[in-house]
Short mmCIF file of C-alpha atoms in Angstrom, two decimals:
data_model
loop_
_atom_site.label_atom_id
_atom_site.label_comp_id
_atom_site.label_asym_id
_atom_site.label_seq_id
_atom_site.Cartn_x
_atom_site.Cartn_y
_atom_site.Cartn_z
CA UNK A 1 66.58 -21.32 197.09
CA UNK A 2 67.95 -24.90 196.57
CA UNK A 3 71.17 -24.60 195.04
CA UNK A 4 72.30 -27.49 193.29
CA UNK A 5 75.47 -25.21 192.12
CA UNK A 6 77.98 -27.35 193.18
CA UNK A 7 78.84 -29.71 195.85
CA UNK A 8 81.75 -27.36 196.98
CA UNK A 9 78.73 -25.41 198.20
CA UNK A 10 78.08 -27.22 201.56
CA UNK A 11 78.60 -25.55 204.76
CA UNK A 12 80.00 -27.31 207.76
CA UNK A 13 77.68 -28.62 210.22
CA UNK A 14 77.53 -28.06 213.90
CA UNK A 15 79.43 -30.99 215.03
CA UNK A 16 82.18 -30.21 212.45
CA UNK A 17 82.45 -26.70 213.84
CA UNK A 18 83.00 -28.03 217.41
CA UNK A 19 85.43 -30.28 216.64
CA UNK A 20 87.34 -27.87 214.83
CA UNK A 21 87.06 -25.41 217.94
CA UNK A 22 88.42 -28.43 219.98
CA UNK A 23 91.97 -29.39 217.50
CA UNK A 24 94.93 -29.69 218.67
CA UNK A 25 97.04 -26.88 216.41
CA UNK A 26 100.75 -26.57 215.81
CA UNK A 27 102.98 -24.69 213.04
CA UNK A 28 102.73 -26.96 210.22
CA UNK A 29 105.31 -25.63 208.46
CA UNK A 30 107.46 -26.99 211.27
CA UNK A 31 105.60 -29.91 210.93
CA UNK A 32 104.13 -29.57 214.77
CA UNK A 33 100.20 -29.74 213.65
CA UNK A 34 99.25 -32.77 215.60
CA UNK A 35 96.23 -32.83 213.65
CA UNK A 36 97.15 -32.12 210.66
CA UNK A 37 99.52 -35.06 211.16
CA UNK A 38 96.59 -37.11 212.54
CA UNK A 39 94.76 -36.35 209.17
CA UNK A 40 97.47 -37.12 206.71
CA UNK A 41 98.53 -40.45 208.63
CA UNK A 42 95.00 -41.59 208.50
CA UNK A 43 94.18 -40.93 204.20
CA UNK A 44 97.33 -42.48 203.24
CA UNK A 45 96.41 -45.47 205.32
CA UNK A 46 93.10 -45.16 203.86
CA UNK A 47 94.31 -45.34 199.66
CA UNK A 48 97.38 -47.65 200.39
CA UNK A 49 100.24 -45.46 200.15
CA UNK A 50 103.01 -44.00 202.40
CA UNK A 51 102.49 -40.76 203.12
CA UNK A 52 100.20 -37.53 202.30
CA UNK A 53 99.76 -33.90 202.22
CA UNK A 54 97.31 -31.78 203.43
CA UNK A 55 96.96 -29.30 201.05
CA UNK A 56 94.66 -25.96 200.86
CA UNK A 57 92.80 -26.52 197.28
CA UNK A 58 92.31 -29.46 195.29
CA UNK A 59 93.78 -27.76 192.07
CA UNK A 60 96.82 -27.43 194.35
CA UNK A 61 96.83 -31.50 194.73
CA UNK A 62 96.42 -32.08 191.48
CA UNK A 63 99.31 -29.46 190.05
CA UNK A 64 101.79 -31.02 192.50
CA UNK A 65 100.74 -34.33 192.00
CA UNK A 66 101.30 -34.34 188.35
CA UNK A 67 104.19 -32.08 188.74
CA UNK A 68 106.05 -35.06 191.04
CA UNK A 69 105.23 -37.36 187.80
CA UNK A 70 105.81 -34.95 184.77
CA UNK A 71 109.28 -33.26 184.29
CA UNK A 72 109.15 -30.21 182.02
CA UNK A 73 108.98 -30.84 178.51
CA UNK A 74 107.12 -33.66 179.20
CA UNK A 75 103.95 -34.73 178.84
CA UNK A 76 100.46 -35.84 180.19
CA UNK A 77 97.61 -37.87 178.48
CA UNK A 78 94.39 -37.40 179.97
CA UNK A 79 90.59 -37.41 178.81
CA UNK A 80 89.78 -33.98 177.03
CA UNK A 81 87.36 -32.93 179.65
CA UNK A 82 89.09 -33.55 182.77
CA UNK A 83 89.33 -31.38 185.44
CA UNK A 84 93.33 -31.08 185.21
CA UNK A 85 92.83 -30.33 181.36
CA UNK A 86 89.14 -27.71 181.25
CA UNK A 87 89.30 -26.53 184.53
CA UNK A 88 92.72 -25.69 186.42
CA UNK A 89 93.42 -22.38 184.32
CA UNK A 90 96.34 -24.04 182.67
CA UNK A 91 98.63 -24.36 185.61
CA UNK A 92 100.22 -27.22 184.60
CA UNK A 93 101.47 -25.72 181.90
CA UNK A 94 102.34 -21.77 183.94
CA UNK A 95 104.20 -23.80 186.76
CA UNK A 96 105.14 -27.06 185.91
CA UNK A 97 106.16 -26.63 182.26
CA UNK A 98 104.34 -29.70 180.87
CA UNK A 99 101.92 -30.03 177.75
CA UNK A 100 98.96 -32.51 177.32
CA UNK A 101 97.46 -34.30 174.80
CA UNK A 102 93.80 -35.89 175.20
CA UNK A 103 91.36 -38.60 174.17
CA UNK A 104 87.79 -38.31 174.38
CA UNK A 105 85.28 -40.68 176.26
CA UNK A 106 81.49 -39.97 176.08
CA UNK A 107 81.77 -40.99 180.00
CA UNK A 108 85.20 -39.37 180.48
CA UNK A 109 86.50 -43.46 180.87
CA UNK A 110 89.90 -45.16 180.10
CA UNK A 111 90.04 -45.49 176.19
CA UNK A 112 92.85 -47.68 176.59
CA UNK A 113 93.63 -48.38 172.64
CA UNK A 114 93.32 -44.59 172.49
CA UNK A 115 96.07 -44.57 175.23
CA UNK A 116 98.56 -46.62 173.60
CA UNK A 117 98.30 -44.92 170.72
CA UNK A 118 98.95 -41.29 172.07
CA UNK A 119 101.83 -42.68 174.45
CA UNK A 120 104.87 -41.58 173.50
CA UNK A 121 108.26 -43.56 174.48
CA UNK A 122 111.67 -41.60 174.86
CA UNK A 123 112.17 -41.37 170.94
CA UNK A 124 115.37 -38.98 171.12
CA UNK A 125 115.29 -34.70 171.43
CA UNK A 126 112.74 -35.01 168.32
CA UNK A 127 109.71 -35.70 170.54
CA UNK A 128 107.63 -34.87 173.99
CA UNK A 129 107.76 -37.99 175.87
CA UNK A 130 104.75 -39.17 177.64
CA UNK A 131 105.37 -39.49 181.45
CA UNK A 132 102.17 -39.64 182.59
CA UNK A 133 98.12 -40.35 181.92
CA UNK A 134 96.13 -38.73 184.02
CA UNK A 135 92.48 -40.71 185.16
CA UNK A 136 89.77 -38.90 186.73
CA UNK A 137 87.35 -40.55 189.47
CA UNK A 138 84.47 -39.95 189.66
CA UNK A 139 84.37 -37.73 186.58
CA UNK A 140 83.16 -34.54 186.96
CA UNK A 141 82.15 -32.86 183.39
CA UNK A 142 80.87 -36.38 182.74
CA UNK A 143 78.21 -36.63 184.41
CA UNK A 144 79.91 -38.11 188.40
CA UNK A 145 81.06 -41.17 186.15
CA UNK A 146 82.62 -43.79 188.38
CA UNK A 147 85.37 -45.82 186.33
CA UNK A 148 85.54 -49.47 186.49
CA UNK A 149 88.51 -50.59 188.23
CA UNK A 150 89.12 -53.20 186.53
CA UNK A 151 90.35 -50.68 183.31
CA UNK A 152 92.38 -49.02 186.51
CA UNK A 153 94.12 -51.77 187.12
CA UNK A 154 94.81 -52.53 183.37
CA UNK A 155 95.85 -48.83 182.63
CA UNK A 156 98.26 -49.59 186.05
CA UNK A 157 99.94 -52.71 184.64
CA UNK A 158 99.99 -50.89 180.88
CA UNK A 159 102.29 -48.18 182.17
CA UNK A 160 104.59 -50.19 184.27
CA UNK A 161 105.20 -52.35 181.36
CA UNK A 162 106.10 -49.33 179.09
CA UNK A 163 107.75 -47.18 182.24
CA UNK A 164 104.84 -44.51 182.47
CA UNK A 165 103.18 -43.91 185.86
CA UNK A 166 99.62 -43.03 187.15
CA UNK A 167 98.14 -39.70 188.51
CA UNK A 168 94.50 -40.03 190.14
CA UNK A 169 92.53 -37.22 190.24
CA UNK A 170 90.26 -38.77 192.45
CA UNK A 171 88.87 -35.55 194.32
CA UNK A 172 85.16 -37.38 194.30
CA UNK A 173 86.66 -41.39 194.94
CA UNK A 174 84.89 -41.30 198.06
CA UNK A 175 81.62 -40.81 195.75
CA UNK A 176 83.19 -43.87 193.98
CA UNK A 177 84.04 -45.50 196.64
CA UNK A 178 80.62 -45.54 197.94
CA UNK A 179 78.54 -46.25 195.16
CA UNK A 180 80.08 -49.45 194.34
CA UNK A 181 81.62 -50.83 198.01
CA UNK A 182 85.23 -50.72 196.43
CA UNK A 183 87.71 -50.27 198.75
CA UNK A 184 89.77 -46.76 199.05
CA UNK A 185 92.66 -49.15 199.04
CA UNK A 186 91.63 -50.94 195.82
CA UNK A 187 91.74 -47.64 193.76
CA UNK A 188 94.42 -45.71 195.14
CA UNK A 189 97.25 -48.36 194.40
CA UNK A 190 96.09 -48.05 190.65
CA UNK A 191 97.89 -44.38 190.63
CA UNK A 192 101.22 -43.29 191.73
CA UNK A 193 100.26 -39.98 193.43
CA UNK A 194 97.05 -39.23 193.56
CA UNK A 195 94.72 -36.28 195.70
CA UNK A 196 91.12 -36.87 197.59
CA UNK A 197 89.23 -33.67 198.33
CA UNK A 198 87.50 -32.93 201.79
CA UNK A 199 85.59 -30.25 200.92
CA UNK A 200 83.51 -31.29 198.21
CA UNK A 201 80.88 -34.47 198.91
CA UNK A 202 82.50 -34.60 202.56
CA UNK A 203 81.86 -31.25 203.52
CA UNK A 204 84.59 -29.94 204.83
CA UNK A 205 85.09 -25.96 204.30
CA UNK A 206 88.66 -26.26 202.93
CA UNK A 207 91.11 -29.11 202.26
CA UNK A 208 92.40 -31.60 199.45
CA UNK A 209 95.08 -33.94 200.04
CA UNK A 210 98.10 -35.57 197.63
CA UNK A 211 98.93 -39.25 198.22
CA UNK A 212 101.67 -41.19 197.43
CA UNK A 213 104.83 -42.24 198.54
CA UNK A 214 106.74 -40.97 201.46
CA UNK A 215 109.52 -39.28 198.90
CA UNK A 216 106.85 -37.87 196.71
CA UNK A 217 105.10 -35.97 199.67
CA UNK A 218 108.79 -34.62 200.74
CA UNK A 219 109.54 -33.13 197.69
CA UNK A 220 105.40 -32.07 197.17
CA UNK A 221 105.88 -29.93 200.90
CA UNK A 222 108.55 -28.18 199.34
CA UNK A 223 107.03 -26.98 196.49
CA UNK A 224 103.82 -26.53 198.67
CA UNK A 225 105.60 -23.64 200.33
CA UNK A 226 107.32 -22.29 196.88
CA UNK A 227 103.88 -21.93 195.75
CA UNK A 228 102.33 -19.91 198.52
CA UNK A 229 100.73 -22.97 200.41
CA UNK A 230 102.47 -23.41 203.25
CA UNK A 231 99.83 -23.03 206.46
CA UNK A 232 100.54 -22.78 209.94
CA UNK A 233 97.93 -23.91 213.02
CA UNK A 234 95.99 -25.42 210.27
CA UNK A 235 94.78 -28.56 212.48
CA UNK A 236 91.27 -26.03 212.89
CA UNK A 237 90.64 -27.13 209.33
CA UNK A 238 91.66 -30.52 209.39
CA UNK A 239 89.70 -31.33 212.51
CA UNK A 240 87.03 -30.56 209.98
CA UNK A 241 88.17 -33.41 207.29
CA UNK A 242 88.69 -35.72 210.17
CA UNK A 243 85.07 -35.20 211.61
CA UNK A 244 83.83 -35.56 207.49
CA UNK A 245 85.72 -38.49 207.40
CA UNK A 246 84.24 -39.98 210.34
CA UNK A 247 80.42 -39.29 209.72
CA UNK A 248 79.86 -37.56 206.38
CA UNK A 249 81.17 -40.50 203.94
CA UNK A 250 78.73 -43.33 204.14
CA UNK A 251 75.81 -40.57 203.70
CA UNK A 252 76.89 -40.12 200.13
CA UNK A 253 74.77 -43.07 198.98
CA UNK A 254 71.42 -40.04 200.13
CA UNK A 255 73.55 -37.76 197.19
CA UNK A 256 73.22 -40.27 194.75
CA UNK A 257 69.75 -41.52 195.55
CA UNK A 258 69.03 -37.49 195.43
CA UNK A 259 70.31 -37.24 191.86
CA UNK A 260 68.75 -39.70 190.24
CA UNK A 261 65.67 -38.18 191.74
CA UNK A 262 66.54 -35.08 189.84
CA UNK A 263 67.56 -36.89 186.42
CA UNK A 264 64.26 -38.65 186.36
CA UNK A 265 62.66 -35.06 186.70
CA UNK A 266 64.36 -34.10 183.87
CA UNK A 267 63.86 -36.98 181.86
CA UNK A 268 66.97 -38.82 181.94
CA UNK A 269 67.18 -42.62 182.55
CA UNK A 270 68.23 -42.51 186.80
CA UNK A 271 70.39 -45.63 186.61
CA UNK A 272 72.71 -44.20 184.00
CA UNK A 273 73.33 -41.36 187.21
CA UNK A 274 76.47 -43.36 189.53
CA UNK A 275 77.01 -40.81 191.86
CA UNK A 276 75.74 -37.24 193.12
CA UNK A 277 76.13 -35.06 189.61
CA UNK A 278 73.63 -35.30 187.20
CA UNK A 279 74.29 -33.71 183.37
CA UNK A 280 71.63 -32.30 181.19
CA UNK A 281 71.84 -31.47 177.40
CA UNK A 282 69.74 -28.35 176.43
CA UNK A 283 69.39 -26.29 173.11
CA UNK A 284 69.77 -23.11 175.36
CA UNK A 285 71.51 -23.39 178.88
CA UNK A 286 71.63 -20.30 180.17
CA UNK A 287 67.72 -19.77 179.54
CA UNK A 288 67.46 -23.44 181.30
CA UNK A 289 69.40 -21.82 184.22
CA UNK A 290 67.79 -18.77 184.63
CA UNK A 291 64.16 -20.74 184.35
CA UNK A 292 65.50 -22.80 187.26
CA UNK A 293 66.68 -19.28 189.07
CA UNK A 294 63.03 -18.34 188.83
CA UNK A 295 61.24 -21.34 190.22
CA UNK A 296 63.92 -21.31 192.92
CA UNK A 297 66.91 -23.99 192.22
CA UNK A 298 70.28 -22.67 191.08
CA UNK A 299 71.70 -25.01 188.62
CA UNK A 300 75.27 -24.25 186.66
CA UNK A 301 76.23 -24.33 183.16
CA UNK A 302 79.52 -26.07 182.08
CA UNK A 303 78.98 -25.00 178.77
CA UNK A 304 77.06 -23.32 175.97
CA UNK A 305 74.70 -26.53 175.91
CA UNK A 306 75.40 -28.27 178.94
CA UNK A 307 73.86 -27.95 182.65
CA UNK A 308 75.31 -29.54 185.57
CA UNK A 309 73.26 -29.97 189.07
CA UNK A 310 75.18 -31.77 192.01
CA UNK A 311 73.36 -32.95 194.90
CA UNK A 312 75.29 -32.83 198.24
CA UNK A 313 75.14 -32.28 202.25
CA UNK A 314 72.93 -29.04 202.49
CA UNK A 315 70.24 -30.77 199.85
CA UNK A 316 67.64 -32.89 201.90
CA UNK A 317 65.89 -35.48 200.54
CA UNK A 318 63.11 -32.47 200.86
CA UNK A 319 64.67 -30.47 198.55
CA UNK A 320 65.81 -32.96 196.23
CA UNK A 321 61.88 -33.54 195.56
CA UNK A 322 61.02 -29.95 195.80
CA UNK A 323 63.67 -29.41 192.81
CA UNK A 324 62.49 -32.24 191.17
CA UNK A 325 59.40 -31.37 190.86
CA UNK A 326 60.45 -27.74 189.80
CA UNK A 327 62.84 -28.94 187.00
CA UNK A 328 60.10 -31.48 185.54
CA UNK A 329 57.90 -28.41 184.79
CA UNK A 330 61.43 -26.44 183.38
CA UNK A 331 62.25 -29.18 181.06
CA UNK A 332 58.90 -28.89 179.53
CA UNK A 333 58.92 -25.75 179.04
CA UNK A 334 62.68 -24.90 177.74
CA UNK A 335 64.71 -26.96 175.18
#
């Protein structure tokens, strides 16, 4: 079975396992994980910023993250399908007190006229005040979208003029990252905070991390621990995003090559696929998924008429064809 599920699917390799048999643990809720440390140190370097935190789940990141923007009875803009909005069981709202409004973007982009006409400026106790917009890259539920930087930036200069600030849900930027040779550096100082996940495209088993500045990530390892997420000889795991960050990143280009392999199975134009998630429309798709189940490739719905298949670490360039060829004959045969 080729499973084309998810990219949080991917197991780690043999080389990962060894080096995270080899880390160097301490209590990191003393703050005496020397690897942990090592890992943190070496991200923040990696997106510009200060500091970061390793944190167990990217949802995690990405509540905290906003959460160090957002007071509550404030608010967020995002795009309406992005992960922090569809697909974080409201937790922004449960913990952090905070409501959202969205715009909608066909590729889950900037709409910046759509931005500055949501944003809402301290007006008085009559209205929510937006503190924050929220940007997704790549974007998931879109398709692995990569957005342009150059809208990043703009967004970035936008809110400092008007006294808003930036969250990056960047959990796939590495996928960004490599599919157009911009520099982790060059999108990460377009957010305030933002959080990169290990264990999606990278590999890792478990891990996300928030980024931002050096008070942000104080005050996000406090409410780390009031939420539960406080872990002790944790290095084990981030040996693991260390090893992924050394060998696993510049392989991501074989994902994307992969997908569009897929998306021209299925009919779909392969250079309008920017990273390693390709998105198909279908009349029916849960029949389209269980077709797929039968010929042997597990593929996901994100929605009554939507199917999602992401290519990743476990998917050789053997399987991608195998699928391929499996999900031309599918798409032929169920609309």
């Amino acid at each position: 079975m080729i499973d084309l599920r998810s990219d949080t699917l991917t197991q780690p390799t043999e080389a990962m396992r060894t080096a995270m048999a080899r880390a160097d643990v301490g209590d990191d809720v003393y703050g005496e994980d020397p690897t942990v440390a090592a890992l943190e140190e070496r991200v923040a370097g990696l997106l510009g910023h200060e500091a970061a935190l390793f944190m167990p789940t990217g949802s995690m990141s990405n509540v905290l993250a906003v959460r160090a923007l957002v007071q509550p009875g404030q608010e967020v803009l995002c795009e309406s399908s992005a992960h922090i909005a569809r697909a974080e069981l409201g937790a922004h709202g449960a913990y952090n007190g905070i409501t959202m409004r969205t715009w909608t973007h066909r590729r889950g982009h900037v709409d910046l006229d759509a931005v500055r006409s949501l944003y809402a400026p301290d007006m008085g106790t009559y209205f929510v005040r937006t503190a924050a917009i929220s940007v997704e890259n790549t974007h998931n539920f879109a398709g692995g979208t990569v957005l342009p930087l150059a809208l990043l930036q703009e967004l970035r200069a936008w809110t400092r003029e008007v006294g808003a600030t930036v969250h990056l849900d960047g959990a796939r930027l590495w996928n960004a990252h490599v599919a157009t040779g911009t520099p982790l550096a060059d999108y990460g100082v377009t957010a305030d905070v933002l959080s990169v996940c290990l264990s999606k495209g990278l590999g890792a088993p478990v891990g996300s991390l928030l980024v931002g500045s050096a008070d942000t990530v104080a005050e996000a390892r406090v409410w780390r621990k009031r939420m539960g997420g406080g872990m002790r000889q944790v290095g084990v795991l981030a040996a693991a995003g260390l090893h992924a960050l050394d060998h696993h990143v510049e392989r991501l280009a074989d994902d994307h090559e992969h997908a569009r392999l897929l998306a021209e199975a299925c009919g779909l134009d392969p250079a309008g696929v920017e990273t390693n998630i390709v998105v198909l429309d279908r009349d029916d798709a849960a029949a389209f998924v269980a077709a797929a189940a039968e010929a042997g490739v597990r593929v996901a719905t994100v929605g009554p008429r939507t199917v999602r298949m992401v290519t990743h670490l476990g998917v050789t360039r053997s399987d991608a064809e195998r699928a391929a060829a499996a999900l031309a004959g599918i798409v032929a045969a169920v609309s």
